[in-house]
Amino acid sequence: MLEIKNLHASVEGEDQEILKGVNLTINKGEIHAIMGPNGSGKSTLAKVVSGHPEYEITDGEILFEGEDITELDADERAHLGMFLAFQYPIEVPGITNRTLLRESYNTIARENGREELDPIEFDDYLKEKLDVIDMKDEFLERSINTGFSGGEKKKNEVFQMAVLNPKLAFMDETDSGLDIDALKIVSDGINKIAGPENAIVLITHYQRLLNYITPDYVHVMMGGKIVKSAGKELALELEDQGYEQLEKEFSLNGEAQ
Amino acid sequence: MSETQALESMIGEEYKYGFSTDVEYEDFPKGLNEDIIRELSARKEEPEWMLEFRLKAYRAWTEMEEPSWFNATYEKPDFENIQYYSAPKNKPKLDSLDEVDPKIRETYEKLGIPLEEQKALAGVAVDAVFDSVSVFTSFKEKLAEAGVIFCSISEAIKNHPELVKKYMGSVVPARDNFYAALNSAVFSDGSFCYVPKDTICPMELSTYFRINNMNSGQFERTLIIAEDNSHVSYLEGCTAPMYDEHQLHAAVVELVAMDNAEIKYSTIQNWYSGDEEGKGGIYNFVTKRGACRGKNSKISWTQLETGSAVTLKYPSVILQGDNSIGEFYSVAVTNKKQQADTGTKMIHIGKNTKSTIISKGISAGRSNNSYRGEVKINKGADGARNYSVCDSMLIGQECGAHTFPYIESKNPTASVEHEASTSRVGEEQIFYLMQRGISEQDAISMIINGFVKEVLKELPLEFATEANALLDVKLEGSVG
C-alpha cells in the first residue's frame, strides 16, 4: 500500500536534513509501530508523508498504491485515503466537529465518485461512529478541538479516523498524555477500526500502547533513519534496555560509514 | 503559492462595485458658509426651525477642532472643496418602479439589488437613497396600516415636524463632536422611522445608501423612535463606486427606545476602500448612538464593516432606563492600506443595566484595525453588568491589530468583564483541515467564518445571505 524509498527531507529553506534516507513498506491489513527517541524524525516522517507544506523532499519517493504522491497537496493525499492523527490536534473555533466531518466526508466521497450523504443520513452515520470512541452526541456540536482537554483531543482524532475510514492512518503519539482509562478507550477504538483492508502506523515513545494494540512490525527510528525493524518482541526489548544500546550500535555504524 | 500569499490574495479581491452611473446633477456651489446652509435649506423647502437648527450647528462647528485622537492617519478633507448638496435632476415623484430613472435602476441591478427583487423580498420594505434624495419608497401602505411611519428625513420634517423637533439632536447633540456638528449643519437626507406604542413593525426596514457624485460629501441623517412596547429591526447596506478623490461620509444615526421597546440596527458596509495605496477610498466618520430611555428597553447594533479607506465609528448605547440592555456585535475587515478605528461605548446609568460587546477584527495586507471601546458605569447604576470580548485575527505579517478598552466604574456593585485575544491564521490550522480533505480555499473560508460566526448569527436572516455574499467577495478569489 505504502512504499517509502530512500526518503530525504528537510524544513523548506533550511539545509539541515531531518529525514536521511527512510525506507519503509506497509501492506494492507498491517499494524506498524515506529518508536525512537525524541528528535529522531518520527513526527517529521508522518508530516512529510501527509504533505505538510513546511517540509521539502530532497530525495527519494513515496508511493501510495503504486502512485508517486510526493507532488500532491495534503488534501489530495487525504482524498486517496491517507489520514494523520495529529500529535497536537489544532483548534478551529466557530466550526463544529459535525460541520468539519460532513465537509470532509462528502469531499472525499465526491473525489472518489461515491455518493455524498445528506445531513440526516450523515447524522445517523456519525452516531454509529460515536460508539467507537465512547463519546456523547454533544461532542459533535462543539467547535473543533476548542477548549477540549488533552484526552478529548486525542479521542477526537480517533473519532475522525473512524468517520473518514482511511486506507492508511499515521497516528502521531496518539497515546501520549492519556490516563489509563482514556488509553484503553483510544486503543479499543483503534482496534475496532483496524481491519484487513486498511493499515495503521502508530508512532509512539512508549511500549505501553503496544500492550493494548498488537503491532505486526516494530521499527526503531534514530537520526532520521529506520535503524532496526522486527516483530512485536522488539518493543519489549526496547522497554527493557532503553534506546541506549541501539544508539551505541547506531553511532558505531555511523562512524564505520 | 504560500498560505500567507493565498490568504492575502483571497482577501485582496478587487472592489467589484467600482462603477459610476451617469446621471445629471443639479448645480450647487462648493464650500461652506451660512449662505450655503440657507440655500440648502431653501432648496429642501424646510421650515424656519430646521434652518435655525442647521445654523446653530454650523456656528458650533466653526468653533470646533477636527479630531485626531484615533489610530489612523489620512489627508484631512478640504471642507471648502465639498459640494454640500446634490440631488438627481428632475427629482421624481413616483407612483411605481417604472418611473425610476433607468440609469439608476441599472445601478441597482449591477449591485445585484434590483428594486423588483427587493420589492419581492418577503417582508422587506425598501427606502432607496440615491445620493442625497430619496427616489423611491415602497411598502409604505402596509407600514401605514400598522401605524409605522417610515419615510425620508426630509418628508418627516414636512409631515411630522413635532416628532423631528422633539427627537432630532436629543441623542447626538449638534455640538457632540466635529463631524456630528458638520452633519447637523448640512445633512442631506436619510431615513426616519417612528414605531408607535404596542406595535411590532411588520417587516424588516432597509435602506440602501450609495455615493455617486464626485466631491459630494454625503451627510445622512437617520432617526428611529420606538415607543413603549414596540419593536423594530432596521437594515442598512452600503456600496459605492470607484473614484480618485477621497469622499467624506459623515452620518449621524439616532435611536430612541422607550419602555420595553427594542431596536435592532444592522449594517453591512462595503464602500470603496481605495487602491493598493489607499488612494481614492471613502472616509467614513459616523456618529451612531442609541438611547435606552425606557425601562427594560433594548438596543442592538450589529455591523459588518468591510470597506472605506478610513473608518471611525463607535455605535453606542446610553442605558438610562432600569434593566435596559445594550448590545454591540461587530466584524471589521481591513485590507490593503485600510484603517479602521471602531468600537462602541456603553454608558450605564439605570439600575441593573446590561451590555454585551462582541468585536471581531480581521486585518490583512498593510491595514490597521483598532478596537476602541468604553464601558462607563455611573454612580447610580447598581447591579450593572458588562461583558466584552475583543478578538483580532491577523493575516500576513504587515498588518496591525490594536485594542483600546476603557473601563470606568463608579459603582462597586457593578461587574465588568473583558476578554481579548489575537490570533494569526496559521499554516498549521490550514494543514489540519487540508489533511481532512478540505481544499486550501475552503479551509481558509472555514477558519474565517468560524471566527466571525458569533457576530454574523446576530444579523437578521434577510441580511445573512448578503453578509455571506460580501464575505465571499472579500475572502474568496485566486487560490487554486
PDB file of C-alpha atoms in Angstrom, chain A residues 51-52 74-75 78-79 82-84 86 90-91 93-95 100 103-104 107 145 157 160, chain B residues 3 427-429 431-440 442 445-447 449-451 453:
ATOM      1  CA  GLY A  51       2.089  16.513   2.669  1.00  0.00           C
ATOM      2  CA  HIS A  52       2.883  19.191   5.249  1.00  0.00           C
ATOM      3  CA  ALA A  74      -2.284  17.400   1.689  1.00  0.00           C
ATOM      4  CA  ASP A  75      -5.954  17.453   0.653  1.00  0.00           C
ATOM      5  CA  ALA A  78      -6.480  12.735   2.012  1.00  0.00           C
ATOM      6  CA  HIS A  79      -8.725  12.063  -0.988  1.00  0.00           C
ATOM      7  CA  MET A  82      -4.466   8.858   3.797  1.00  0.00           C
ATOM      8  CA  PHE A  83      -5.024  10.139   7.313  1.00  0.00           C
ATOM      9  CA  LEU A  84      -2.879  11.702  10.004  1.00  0.00           C
ATOM     10  CA  PHE A  86      -2.144  14.781  14.937  1.00  0.00           C
ATOM     11  CA  ILE A  90      -5.427  22.027  16.079  1.00  0.00           C
ATOM     12  CA  GLU A  91      -8.254  24.203  17.401  1.00  0.00           C
ATOM     13  CA  PRO A  93     -13.092  27.994  16.819  1.00  0.00           C
ATOM     14  CA  GLY A  94     -16.604  28.500  15.460  1.00  0.00           C
ATOM     15  CA  ILE A  95     -16.721  25.380  13.278  1.00  0.00           C
ATOM     16  CA  LEU A 100     -15.966  19.620   9.580  1.00  0.00           C
ATOM     17  CA  GLU A 103     -17.487  18.574   4.760  1.00  0.00           C
ATOM     18  CA  SER A 104     -14.550  16.154   4.916  1.00  0.00           C
ATOM     19  CA  THR A 107     -15.467  15.969  -0.198  1.00  0.00           C
ATOM     20  CA  ASN A 145     -10.842  20.830  19.494  1.00  0.00           C
ATOM     21  CA  GLU A 157      -8.614  12.265  16.262  1.00  0.00           C
ATOM     22  CA  GLN A 160     -12.446  11.457  12.914  1.00  0.00           C
TER      23      GLN A 160
ATOM     24  CA  GLU B   3      -0.569  30.089   2.544  1.00  0.00           C
ATOM     25  CA  GLU B 427      -0.254  27.191   8.363  1.00  0.00           C
ATOM     26  CA  GLU B 428      -0.982  24.542  10.985  1.00  0.00           C
ATOM     27  CA  GLN B 429      -4.727  25.258  11.004  1.00  0.00           C
ATOM     28  CA  PHE B 431      -2.790  21.959   7.097  1.00  0.00           C
ATOM     29  CA  TYR B 432      -5.043  20.312   9.665  1.00  0.00           C
ATOM     30  CA  LEU B 433      -8.166  20.986   7.601  1.00  0.00           C
ATOM     31  CA  MET B 434      -6.460  20.079   4.326  1.00  0.00           C
ATOM     32  CA  GLN B 435      -5.344  16.792   5.849  1.00  0.00           C
ATOM     33  CA  ARG B 436      -9.050  16.109   6.361  1.00  0.00           C
ATOM     34  CA  GLY B 437      -9.585  16.533   2.615  1.00  0.00           C
ATOM     35  CA  ILE B 438     -10.720  20.180   2.598  1.00  0.00           C
ATOM     36  CA  SER B 439      -9.225  22.392  -0.136  1.00  0.00           C
ATOM     37  CA  GLU B 440      -6.978  25.274   0.841  1.00  0.00           C
ATOM     38  CA  ASP B 442     -12.355  26.174   1.760  1.00  0.00           C
ATOM     39  CA  SER B 445     -13.082  30.343   4.451  1.00  0.00           C
ATOM     40  CA  MET B 446     -13.891  27.905   7.214  1.00  0.00           C
ATOM     41  CA  ILE B 447     -11.385  29.435   9.611  1.00  0.00           C
ATOM     42  CA  ASN B 449     -16.287  32.001   9.042  1.00  0.00           C
ATOM     43  CA  GLY B 450     -15.689  30.266  12.328  1.00  0.00           C
ATOM     44  CA  PHE B 451     -14.033  33.390  13.644  1.00  0.00           C
ATOM     45  CA  LYS B 453     -19.820  33.326  13.276  1.00  0.00           C
TER      46      LYS B 453
END
